[in-house]
């Protein structure tokens, strides 16, 4: 926002420019001849100055020999005070001064001042307004306001400079189109968004409670008794078609603001918009959309409880038909105060990456999972949308960062114990056709599709998983498509990943060798916890064309043997729990080299063969006995 106002005082010779400045600064009229051009004065902000701006007033001369200085000063200022004092100097406003400003290419507001109002010849105020001011205002839109002054009688002197300050700090031009008699589109769009955010229950009306809240947020003071009734009465009179019974509707709200603009109370509109983080160019403040939020290395961003509550409330407010899903209209209504769905959602054909109901609409579970993933992958997007969607922390001064939190860094993954993460990312690696996409579908409770669609672009699925002990966590499963080599070469990507899931098709002999190759080609993979999975267990198992069979291979690595699963089995959900458990407890998914290898399984198997041998022996003996 503007913090300095520079006023250039212009006008014909002898109109009283220097006298007005002297009168303001010295508080008295200096009757004896004063210096033709006063030195520049700078006035610090006082109680009366709008928006605490510092004001610089520059005096000028209209004499031809001073033209260079005049031109320079006009180009430097952000508002022009144009003074006239008689018929001749009035005529010169439209004939010389206004065209001159335009010829210099400056686009600053002009405050027109009819000075020497004390002189009898200058006529009555209403006459001056009707005959002089209104016609030039109609002709030159850059004229912000007009005022009659007298430097001699100290009439409207403070006021004329105040108008200049306000023309800079609260300009009418971006808000209202005089020619059209309408609020300008950008202003209308901003006010619509404000209305929308204030209509907390989304019924299309600002009811009394919402009006009170809007008032105290915008003006930092409550509505006085009777004021609300006044506003409603004014609106009903201006818009007889809109009933104010249920509150103020959007049309009425815009009408109210239009009336502020028409009555010269556009300052009110600026207060409303600025309180809602709009800049002078009517865009949202950059610091509001993009607050500082750093995620240190080995940490991740997650939603805080306040963040989850916000997105949950949002979902519940917009699920108008209460069917547990957001249909297209409900989704469009929810995203109305934003520029639309986040770019990354569009690119990944939202809502296909998360849980939907039978109708294909995102559910509350899916909605929270989607935001958990977005926050993990691109916290800046979440912060931006929290701003657009009107997040307010428990404390009104809280920034949108109150909806996020940073997890503890997890540098040493081999250290035993749980990591403090509720959102984890797992890369799913495996040969083409191994069944990765089918696993993603099963994760989102989608029915099994026997048709094969190879994956080109990386694809993600996110859902909540209940860990042992009942804790919830969000698991992001990602298959990398054609980008597999590029991503595995990227150390930063591997650092953000919490777990690798190696998958192969146990019914396809050439499937396992892909994993063996990957581990050879990217040794850095061994720095990550991993789980091995054999997919399509419902089909006949076949021998893998590989130096070692999968069980022997993992045993040689001191890793757990592959889990055999099939997406056609209900037990598939246990794989997701196992993945989430390993991701949040990474030391369990590394080779068990430190401890002695777990041989209890082997012992069990040995015990079984011994018994079998014994049984065989007895049978043999019994038969020999009988013989
Ligand atoms: N009656 C009356 N006389 C005024 C008023 N303001 C200024 N004057 C007189 O008008 C004359 C010109 O005033 P200045 O303040 O020097 O005018 P200026 O516009 O700075 O003139 P230049 O510096 O020559 O361009 C002086 O004699 C002032 O005393 C006013 O409000 N009423
Ligand atoms: N019988 C059976 N078929 C499966 C199973 N999982 C996947 N399939 C089938 O295997 C084929 C390949 O599955 P996808 O999930 O597309 O394999 P993918 O690993 O994603 O393949 P790419 O994207 O090419 O790397 C499809 O025709 C699936 O229907 C399973 O558990 N059992
Ligand atoms: Ca002067
Ligand atoms: Ca796939």
XYZ file of C-alpha atoms and ligand atoms in Angstrom:
693
model
C 0.000 0.000 0.000
C 1.065 3.602 -0.636
C 3.068 5.040 2.218
C 3.988 8.405 0.691
C 1.805 11.006 -0.953
C 3.421 13.633 -3.133
C 1.156 16.529 -4.016
C 2.071 18.854 -6.861
C 0.211 22.156 -6.559
C -0.456 23.631 -10.022
C -2.498 26.441 -11.471
C -2.301 29.861 -13.097
C -0.326 32.724 -11.635
C -1.875 34.415 -8.648
C -4.589 31.830 -7.978
C -3.289 31.317 -4.423
C -1.191 28.164 -4.653
C 1.550 29.371 -2.324
C -1.033 30.952 -0.016
C -2.869 27.628 0.382
C 0.351 25.830 1.309
C 1.408 28.587 3.684
C -2.036 28.608 5.212
C -1.865 24.862 5.868
C 1.637 24.881 7.267
C 1.529 28.122 9.250
C -2.132 27.922 10.186
C -2.571 31.638 9.341
C -3.104 33.580 6.116
C 0.004 35.460 5.129
C -1.368 38.658 3.691
C 1.877 40.293 2.686
C 3.569 39.156 -0.480
C 5.103 35.721 -0.043
C 7.769 34.057 -2.046
C 6.522 33.019 -5.488
C 7.497 29.364 -5.170
C 7.643 27.952 -1.659
C 10.217 25.310 -0.815
C 8.913 21.753 -0.719
C 7.383 20.721 2.645
C 7.091 17.242 4.108
C 4.470 16.501 6.739
C 4.732 13.353 8.861
C 1.604 11.307 9.467
C -0.750 12.699 12.108
C -4.016 11.424 13.517
C -6.010 12.874 10.652
C -3.907 11.506 7.780
C -5.386 8.507 6.016
C -3.416 5.254 6.220
C -0.524 6.967 8.082
C 1.098 8.360 4.977
C 3.877 10.915 4.849
C 2.884 13.860 2.688
C 5.124 16.018 0.558
C 3.719 19.218 -0.908
C 5.460 20.789 -3.870
C 4.706 24.346 -4.945
C 5.137 25.289 -8.628
C 5.018 28.267 -10.912
C 3.108 28.595 -14.160
C 5.528 31.016 -15.736
C 6.913 29.876 -19.082
C 10.522 30.034 -17.856
C 9.658 27.552 -15.070
C 8.120 24.989 -17.416
C 10.937 22.426 -17.163
C 10.689 22.292 -13.377
C 6.896 22.134 -13.576
C 7.022 19.206 -15.978
C 9.533 17.383 -13.804
C 7.470 17.882 -10.673
C 4.239 16.731 -12.320
C 5.935 13.544 -13.428
C 7.187 12.899 -9.886
C 3.954 13.392 -7.962
C 1.119 10.950 -7.292
C -1.637 13.534 -7.080
C -2.129 17.004 -8.586
C -3.844 19.849 -6.783
C -5.078 22.181 -9.505
C -6.014 25.659 -8.252
C -8.132 28.299 -9.999
C -9.635 31.466 -8.568
C -11.582 33.387 -11.195
C -13.334 33.026 -14.509
C -10.190 33.236 -16.579
C -8.215 30.693 -14.571
C -11.295 28.440 -14.559
C -11.466 28.464 -18.369
C -7.779 27.535 -18.426
C -8.499 24.316 -16.518
C -10.162 22.672 -19.505
C -8.310 24.634 -22.176
C -4.767 24.306 -20.895
C -4.115 22.410 -17.669
C -6.001 19.146 -18.101
C -4.807 18.627 -21.702
C -1.289 19.535 -20.535
C -1.303 16.766 -17.872
C -2.537 14.310 -20.452
C 0.169 15.367 -22.890
C 2.783 14.555 -20.238
C 1.393 11.045 -20.073
C 0.806 11.125 -16.328
C -2.084 9.144 -14.939
C -2.617 10.523 -11.464
C -5.777 11.824 -9.823
C -6.429 15.559 -9.916
C -8.136 17.469 -7.114
C -9.704 20.653 -8.442
C -9.736 23.610 -6.085
C -11.754 26.823 -6.505
C -9.833 29.212 -4.275
C -10.660 32.677 -3.006
C -14.235 31.722 -2.119
C -14.236 34.761 0.183
C -14.400 37.124 -2.779
C -17.919 38.287 -3.596
C -17.430 37.852 -7.332
C -16.885 34.101 -6.969
C -20.593 33.325 -6.498
C -22.415 30.825 -4.268
C -21.139 27.303 -3.686
C -24.061 25.591 -5.406
C -23.561 27.837 -8.398
C -19.860 26.986 -8.559
C -20.594 23.285 -8.251
C -23.315 23.302 -10.913
C -21.762 25.647 -13.406
C -18.051 25.034 -13.029
C -17.185 21.788 -11.321
C -19.678 19.251 -12.635
C -19.007 20.044 -16.308
C -15.195 19.642 -16.037
C -15.556 16.519 -13.905
C -17.742 15.029 -16.587
C -15.174 15.902 -19.215
C -12.056 14.732 -17.369
C -12.268 11.458 -15.519
C -8.914 11.997 -13.859
C -10.556 14.653 -11.655
C -11.087 12.809 -8.402
C -12.886 15.559 -6.499
C -13.553 19.282 -6.368
C -13.619 21.674 -3.444
C -14.029 25.408 -2.733
C -11.456 27.013 -0.484
C -10.283 30.286 0.875
C -6.689 30.595 1.955
C -7.571 33.957 3.347
C -10.372 32.754 5.610
C -8.783 29.365 6.279
C -11.822 27.715 4.743
C -11.400 24.054 3.675
C -7.614 24.357 3.644
C -6.985 21.221 5.703
C -9.753 19.534 3.752
C -8.304 20.214 0.323
C -5.020 18.551 1.243
C -6.887 15.708 2.903
C -8.732 15.125 -0.380
C -5.387 14.942 -2.141
C -4.111 12.339 0.320
C -7.278 10.325 -0.004
C -7.169 10.483 -3.788
C -3.898 8.549 -3.489
C -4.657 6.222 -0.587
C -8.295 5.549 -1.485
C -8.611 6.195 -5.209
C -12.037 5.859 -6.738
C -10.784 4.982 -10.223
C -10.012 1.263 -9.614
C -13.376 0.777 -7.898
C -16.000 2.662 -9.798
C -16.684 3.570 -13.390
C -18.348 6.977 -13.460
C -19.235 6.758 -17.124
C -20.990 3.400 -16.732
C -22.324 4.177 -13.273
C -21.082 0.735 -12.187
C -18.528 -0.844 -9.902
C -15.579 -1.977 -12.012
C -15.292 -5.703 -12.778
C -12.184 -6.331 -10.644
C -13.787 -4.542 -7.707
C -17.014 -6.470 -8.204
C -15.103 -9.775 -8.304
C -13.251 -8.949 -5.095
C -16.462 -7.924 -3.311
C -18.168 -11.090 -4.513
C -15.406 -13.158 -2.994
C -15.687 -11.214 0.268
C -19.439 -11.801 0.333
C -18.889 -15.424 -0.339
C -16.376 -15.867 2.478
C -18.632 -14.009 4.906
C -21.617 -16.193 4.034
C -20.365 -18.871 6.393
C -23.404 -21.150 6.142
C -23.482 -20.748 2.346
C -27.191 -20.016 2.101
C -26.683 -17.042 -0.190
C -27.486 -14.441 2.472
C -25.496 -12.567 5.058
C -27.715 -13.046 8.074
C -27.488 -10.798 11.141
C -24.710 -12.804 12.770
C -22.694 -12.877 9.575
C -23.215 -9.119 9.108
C -21.972 -8.457 12.638
C -18.926 -10.605 12.029
C -18.264 -8.925 8.682
C -18.566 -5.501 10.285
C -16.191 -6.223 13.148
C -13.666 -7.880 10.850
C -13.741 -5.034 8.318
C -14.023 -2.008 10.599
C -12.797 -3.397 13.892
C -15.880 -2.124 15.679
C -19.310 -3.646 16.211
C -22.453 -2.510 14.416
C -24.370 -0.082 16.594
C -27.982 -0.924 17.462
C -30.195 0.192 14.610
C -27.344 0.373 12.107
C -28.111 -3.033 10.655
C -31.772 -2.075 10.239
C -30.639 1.095 8.495
C -28.462 -0.802 6.072
C -31.264 -3.225 5.268
C -33.758 -0.397 4.781
C -31.365 1.425 2.459
C -30.786 -1.696 0.411
C -34.471 -2.593 0.164
C -35.174 0.913 -1.029
C -32.451 0.736 -3.682
C -33.275 -2.825 -4.752
C -37.008 -3.312 -4.225
C -36.799 -6.814 -5.729
C -34.415 -8.188 -3.108
C -35.985 -9.087 0.206
C -33.803 -8.579 3.269
C -35.784 -10.980 5.416
C -33.095 -13.691 5.463
C -30.325 -11.124 5.325
C -28.398 -9.312 2.642
C -28.007 -11.186 -0.636
C -25.105 -10.751 -3.067
C -27.004 -8.278 -5.228
C -27.901 -6.182 -2.204
C -24.335 -6.318 -0.917
C -22.951 -5.080 -4.245
C -25.639 -2.417 -4.401
C -24.662 -1.182 -0.950
C -21.041 -0.846 -2.040
C -22.055 0.867 -5.249
C -23.924 3.414 -3.176
C -20.787 4.024 -1.111
C -18.902 4.720 -4.326
C -21.589 7.051 -5.659
C -21.712 9.050 -2.457
C -17.948 9.545 -2.335
C -17.660 7.045 0.528
C -15.482 4.728 -1.503
C -13.028 4.774 1.378
C -15.404 2.255 2.989
C -14.942 -0.138 0.062
C -11.176 0.154 0.361
C -11.335 -0.628 4.070
C -13.388 -3.756 3.376
C -11.105 -4.932 0.590
C -7.861 -4.217 2.428
C -9.064 -6.041 5.524
C -9.577 -8.997 3.200
C -5.965 -8.752 1.987
C -6.534 -6.978 -1.326
C -3.771 -4.750 -2.686
C -4.166 -1.421 -4.460
C -4.353 -3.313 -7.742
C -7.171 -5.475 -6.312
C -5.200 -8.686 -6.338
C -4.585 -10.621 -3.140
C -1.416 -9.668 -1.267
C 1.505 -11.855 -2.171
C 2.527 -12.272 1.479
C -0.987 -13.518 2.224
C -1.015 -16.076 -0.590
C 2.617 -17.077 -0.144
C 3.617 -16.712 3.482
C 7.072 -17.823 4.474
C 7.093 -21.508 5.286
C 10.298 -23.536 5.249
C 10.499 -27.287 5.264
C 14.029 -28.279 6.359
C 15.804 -31.232 4.769
C 14.538 -34.617 5.948
C 11.373 -33.009 7.309
C 7.981 -32.900 5.663
C 4.897 -30.682 5.762
C 1.597 -31.949 7.115
C -1.729 -30.427 8.041
C -2.057 -29.443 11.679
C -5.228 -30.334 13.610
C -6.533 -26.829 12.783
C -5.823 -27.491 9.111
C -7.664 -30.810 9.120
C -10.600 -29.212 10.938
C -10.752 -26.433 8.351
C -10.846 -28.790 5.370
C -13.323 -31.055 7.124
C -15.698 -28.182 7.914
C -15.356 -26.965 4.358
C -16.374 -30.360 3.020
C -19.354 -30.635 5.356
C -20.564 -27.110 4.519
C -20.450 -27.776 0.812
C -21.918 -31.265 0.806
C -25.335 -29.654 0.522
C -27.223 -32.838 -0.294
C -25.477 -34.688 2.542
C -24.658 -37.722 0.403
C -21.071 -37.920 1.634
C -19.590 -36.826 -1.689
C -18.936 -33.517 -3.427
C -20.571 -33.475 -6.854
C -19.420 -31.137 -9.618
C -21.651 -28.258 -8.541
C -20.706 -28.569 -4.896
C -17.049 -28.679 -5.841
C -17.426 -25.642 -8.097
C -19.155 -23.751 -5.280
C -16.399 -24.680 -2.845
C -13.671 -23.480 -5.196
C -15.535 -20.296 -6.210
C -13.305 -17.939 -4.167
C -10.171 -19.474 -5.728
C -8.751 -19.463 -9.269
C -10.075 -23.041 -9.657
C -8.670 -26.460 -8.771
C -4.929 -26.482 -8.030
C -2.902 -27.002 -11.196
C -1.434 -30.283 -9.937
C -4.952 -31.619 -9.286
C -5.987 -30.851 -12.830
C -2.868 -32.524 -14.207
C -3.549 -35.707 -12.218
C -7.230 -35.723 -13.252
C -8.648 -35.092 -9.801
C -10.339 -36.863 -8.047
C -8.945 -40.041 -9.618
C -6.025 -40.129 -7.166
C -8.162 -40.681 -4.139
C -11.275 -42.242 -2.627
C -14.565 -41.682 -4.417
C -18.072 -42.983 -3.846
C -20.038 -45.068 -6.375
C -21.092 -41.897 -8.186
C -17.414 -41.011 -8.660
C -17.568 -38.053 -6.241
C -14.818 -37.436 -3.741
C -15.668 -38.522 -0.188
C -14.633 -36.834 3.043
C -11.945 -39.492 3.525
C -10.681 -38.846 -0.006
C -10.854 -35.074 0.452
C -8.676 -35.158 3.562
C -6.312 -37.649 1.916
C -6.000 -35.409 -1.159
C -5.088 -32.370 0.966
C -2.684 -34.480 3.028
C -0.914 -35.460 -0.181
C -0.947 -31.911 -1.593
C 0.520 -30.579 1.641
C 3.215 -33.260 1.636
C 4.195 -32.720 -2.013
C 3.625 -28.963 -2.390
C 2.877 -27.173 0.891
C 2.889 -23.820 -0.932
C -0.205 -24.851 -2.855
C -2.034 -25.732 0.336
C -1.068 -22.377 1.866
C -2.256 -20.554 -1.228
C -5.622 -22.315 -1.165
C -6.039 -21.829 2.571
C -5.753 -18.106 1.840
C -8.180 -18.186 -1.069
C -10.651 -20.281 0.916
C -10.576 -17.964 3.919
C -8.763 -20.029 6.545
C -8.736 -18.342 9.914
C -6.683 -19.736 12.753
C -7.881 -20.015 16.336
C -6.432 -16.516 16.733
C -7.620 -14.096 14.038
C -4.056 -12.834 13.586
C -2.796 -16.324 12.796
C -1.415 -16.713 9.325
C -2.434 -19.623 7.139
C 0.750 -21.389 8.294
C -1.178 -22.264 11.491
C -2.932 -24.898 9.377
C 0.377 -26.641 8.674
C 3.130 -28.235 10.682
C 6.625 -29.450 9.975
C 7.598 -32.963 10.992
C 10.741 -33.826 12.901
C 13.648 -34.539 10.545
C 14.147 -38.254 9.936
C 17.747 -38.406 8.779
C 18.737 -41.736 10.220
C 16.201 -44.155 8.886
C 17.899 -47.215 10.347
C 17.397 -46.022 13.911
C 14.703 -48.179 15.537
C 11.373 -46.583 16.394
C 8.536 -44.739 14.701
C 9.085 -41.596 12.670
C 6.829 -38.693 13.535
C 4.995 -38.622 10.262
C 1.328 -39.050 9.523
C 1.759 -38.796 5.774
C 4.206 -41.097 4.022
C 5.247 -41.639 0.414
C 5.984 -45.065 -1.051
C 7.386 -45.650 -4.551
C 6.066 -48.769 -6.203
C 8.750 -50.237 -8.494
C 8.293 -53.227 -10.772
C 8.338 -54.517 -14.343
C 5.786 -53.405 -16.925
C 2.524 -55.210 -16.398
C 3.512 -56.442 -12.927
C 0.228 -55.121 -11.539
C 1.222 -51.756 -10.014
C -1.767 -49.786 -11.307
C -4.114 -52.541 -10.215
C -2.621 -52.246 -6.749
C -3.245 -48.482 -6.758
C -6.837 -49.113 -7.797
C -7.308 -51.679 -5.040
C -5.872 -49.160 -2.581
C -8.667 -46.770 -3.551
C -11.270 -49.570 -3.272
C -11.827 -49.567 -6.985
C -13.042 -52.765 -8.661
C -10.488 -54.983 -10.417
C -10.108 -54.350 -14.135
C -8.746 -57.262 -16.188
C -7.892 -54.902 -19.065
C -4.269 -53.740 -19.202
C -3.545 -50.009 -19.621
C 0.200 -49.341 -19.431
C 1.110 -46.290 -17.341
C 3.086 -43.509 -19.031
C 2.939 -40.554 -16.620
C 3.633 -41.140 -12.926
C 0.439 -41.924 -11.068
C -0.383 -41.518 -7.394
C -3.009 -42.844 -5.059
C -3.571 -41.601 -1.529
C -5.753 -43.050 1.207
C -5.841 -43.355 4.957
C -4.573 -46.557 6.546
C -5.151 -47.725 10.086
C -1.891 -48.781 11.741
C -1.621 -51.463 14.395
C -2.891 -49.843 17.561
C -5.550 -47.821 15.767
C -3.549 -44.752 14.685
C -4.447 -43.308 11.273
C -1.879 -42.436 8.689
C -2.021 -41.307 5.065
C -0.135 -43.421 2.583
C 0.750 -42.069 -0.856
C 1.514 -44.845 -3.338
C 3.227 -43.776 -6.534
C 4.095 -45.717 -9.667
C 6.582 -43.853 -11.796
C 5.683 -44.819 -15.364
C 8.224 -43.754 -17.966
C 9.900 -41.456 -15.472
C 11.154 -44.366 -13.369
C 14.844 -43.960 -14.374
C 14.749 -40.157 -14.054
C 13.197 -40.251 -10.605
C 15.509 -42.949 -9.281
C 18.524 -40.931 -10.404
C 17.259 -37.914 -8.485
C 18.602 -38.018 -4.946
C 16.232 -35.274 -3.738
C 13.285 -37.384 -4.841
C 14.664 -40.411 -3.034
C 15.138 -38.320 0.116
C 11.467 -37.372 0.216
C 10.390 -40.963 -0.313
C 9.673 -42.974 2.841
C 9.630 -46.508 1.460
C 10.298 -48.533 -1.670
C 7.903 -51.315 -2.540
C 9.515 -53.759 -5.024
C 6.784 -55.632 -6.836
C 6.875 -58.452 -9.377
C 4.345 -60.673 -11.089
C 4.774 -64.165 -9.609
C 3.046 -65.707 -12.650
C 5.433 -64.132 -15.135
C 8.989 -65.585 -15.390
C 10.673 -62.370 -16.571
C 9.185 -60.109 -13.926
C 11.589 -60.445 -10.977
C 14.735 -59.696 -12.981
C 13.539 -56.073 -13.317
C 14.013 -55.625 -9.569
C 17.447 -57.240 -9.658
C 18.459 -54.875 -12.497
C 17.102 -51.791 -10.725
C 19.053 -52.517 -7.569
C 22.221 -53.017 -9.604
C 21.715 -49.866 -11.617
C 20.711 -47.628 -8.680
C 22.730 -48.716 -5.635
C 21.453 -45.627 -3.801
C 18.124 -47.471 -3.480
C 19.690 -49.521 -0.714
C 19.692 -46.433 1.491
C 15.891 -46.661 1.618
C 13.710 -49.060 3.584
C 12.044 -51.593 1.306
C 9.349 -54.255 1.139
C 9.196 -57.018 -1.496
C 5.831 -58.062 -2.907
C 4.806 -60.850 -5.259
C 1.680 -59.789 -7.124
C -1.056 -61.836 -8.850
C -0.884 -64.620 -6.236
C -4.258 -65.867 -7.507
C -2.456 -67.142 -10.604
C -0.114 -70.131 -10.837
C 3.320 -69.315 -9.527
C 6.148 -69.786 -11.979
C 9.922 -70.069 -11.721
C 11.622 -66.679 -12.273
C 14.369 -66.429 -14.889
C 16.854 -65.012 -12.453
C 20.076 -66.142 -10.824
C 18.310 -66.487 -7.478
C 14.629 -67.152 -6.882
C 12.884 -64.262 -5.029
C 12.877 -65.979 -1.636
C 16.548 -66.885 -1.901
C 17.364 -63.404 -3.193
C 15.715 -61.632 -0.254
C 17.158 -64.173 2.194
C 20.627 -63.436 0.847
C 19.956 -59.748 1.567
C 18.716 -60.556 5.058
C 15.379 -59.060 4.069
C 11.903 -60.454 4.675
C 10.659 -62.761 1.915
C 8.168 -61.291 -0.602
C 4.583 -61.063 0.558
C 2.324 -62.903 -1.882
C -0.841 -60.943 -2.607
C -3.553 -60.625 -5.213
C -5.788 -57.652 -5.835
C -8.624 -60.144 -6.355
C -8.354 -61.128 -2.672
C -9.880 -59.135 0.187
C -6.699 -59.624 2.209
C -4.963 -57.140 -0.117
C -5.682 -54.388 2.432
C -3.161 -56.044 4.759
C -0.408 -55.204 2.291
C -1.264 -51.494 2.649
C -1.073 -51.768 6.433
C 2.298 -53.526 6.070
C 3.540 -50.724 3.781
C 2.346 -47.983 6.130
C 3.868 -49.804 9.104
C 7.224 -50.121 7.345
C 7.178 -46.489 6.199
C 6.486 -45.171 9.689
C 8.852 -47.669 11.276
C 11.668 -47.658 8.701
C 14.294 -49.602 10.615
C 12.124 -52.717 10.238
C 12.446 -52.574 6.453
C 16.246 -52.722 6.257
C 18.421 -55.834 6.105
C 18.530 -57.447 9.511
C 22.313 -57.501 9.669
C 22.907 -56.144 13.159
C 20.801 -58.770 14.946
C 21.312 -62.495 14.386
C 19.126 -63.566 11.460
C 15.666 -64.667 12.439
C 15.811 -68.475 12.115
C 12.627 -69.390 13.951
C 10.865 -69.975 10.644
C 13.608 -72.303 9.575
C 13.453 -74.229 12.844
C 9.735 -74.687 12.445
C 10.255 -76.121 8.982
C 13.062 -78.405 10.224
C 10.833 -79.647 13.043
C 8.207 -80.543 10.510
C 10.636 -82.618 8.372
C 11.910 -84.460 11.446
C 8.369 -85.445 12.397
C 7.654 -86.533 8.847
C 10.771 -88.690 8.834
C 9.778 -90.197 12.129
C 6.286 -90.977 10.865
C 7.668 -92.546 7.721
C 9.990 -94.680 9.824
C 7.123 -95.918 11.995
C 4.964 -96.750 9.030
C 7.840 -98.673 7.500
C 8.434 -100.575 10.707
C 4.775 -101.396 11.128
C 4.554 -102.767 7.649
C 7.690 -104.839 8.135
C 6.229 -106.144 11.377
C 3.066 -107.279 9.748
C 4.979 -108.857 6.951
N -9.070 37.077 -1.143
C -8.204 36.087 -1.227
N -6.970 36.332 -1.675
C -6.094 35.307 -1.736
C -6.470 34.028 -1.370
N -5.411 33.195 -1.569
C -4.408 33.952 -2.043
N -4.832 35.248 -2.166
C -4.056 36.309 -2.657
O -3.810 36.089 -4.037
C -2.481 36.562 -4.389
C -1.672 35.448 -5.030
O -1.416 34.496 -4.056
P -0.252 33.471 -4.154
O -0.408 32.513 -3.048
O 1.059 34.122 -4.319
O -0.628 32.822 -5.521
P 0.207 31.805 -6.389
O -0.745 30.915 -7.078
O 1.231 31.120 -5.579
O 0.881 32.757 -7.456
P 2.245 32.539 -8.306
O 3.289 32.104 -7.331
O 2.462 33.858 -8.897
O 1.950 31.506 -9.320
C -1.868 37.078 -3.114
O -2.045 38.455 -3.078
C -2.692 36.426 -2.037
O -2.730 37.213 -0.890
C -7.811 33.825 -0.891
O -8.233 32.734 -0.541
N -8.621 34.894 -0.859
N -5.203 -62.253 -12.161
C -4.696 -61.121 -11.788
N -4.429 -60.163 -12.691
C -3.901 -59.016 -12.288
C -3.640 -58.762 -10.935
N -3.123 -57.539 -10.826
C -3.057 -57.037 -12.076
N -3.530 -57.917 -12.962
C -3.593 -57.718 -14.420
O -2.292 -57.519 -14.924
C -2.273 -56.610 -16.005
C -1.272 -55.532 -15.757
O -1.651 -54.802 -14.611
P -1.270 -53.291 -14.351
O -1.736 -52.998 -12.976
O -1.706 -52.409 -15.415
O 0.306 -53.393 -14.382
P 1.386 -52.230 -14.186
O 2.460 -52.753 -13.349
O 0.747 -51.010 -13.721
O 1.909 -52.047 -15.645
P 2.729 -50.809 -16.306
O 1.967 -49.578 -15.994
O 2.799 -51.096 -17.748
O 4.076 -50.790 -15.673
C -3.698 -56.084 -16.124
O -4.340 -56.744 -17.182
C -4.339 -56.469 -14.803
O -5.716 -56.711 -14.936
C -3.951 -59.781 -9.978
O -3.737 -59.644 -8.777
N -4.466 -60.930 -10.463
Ca 3.168 30.965 -5.706
Ca 0.603 -49.061 -14.456
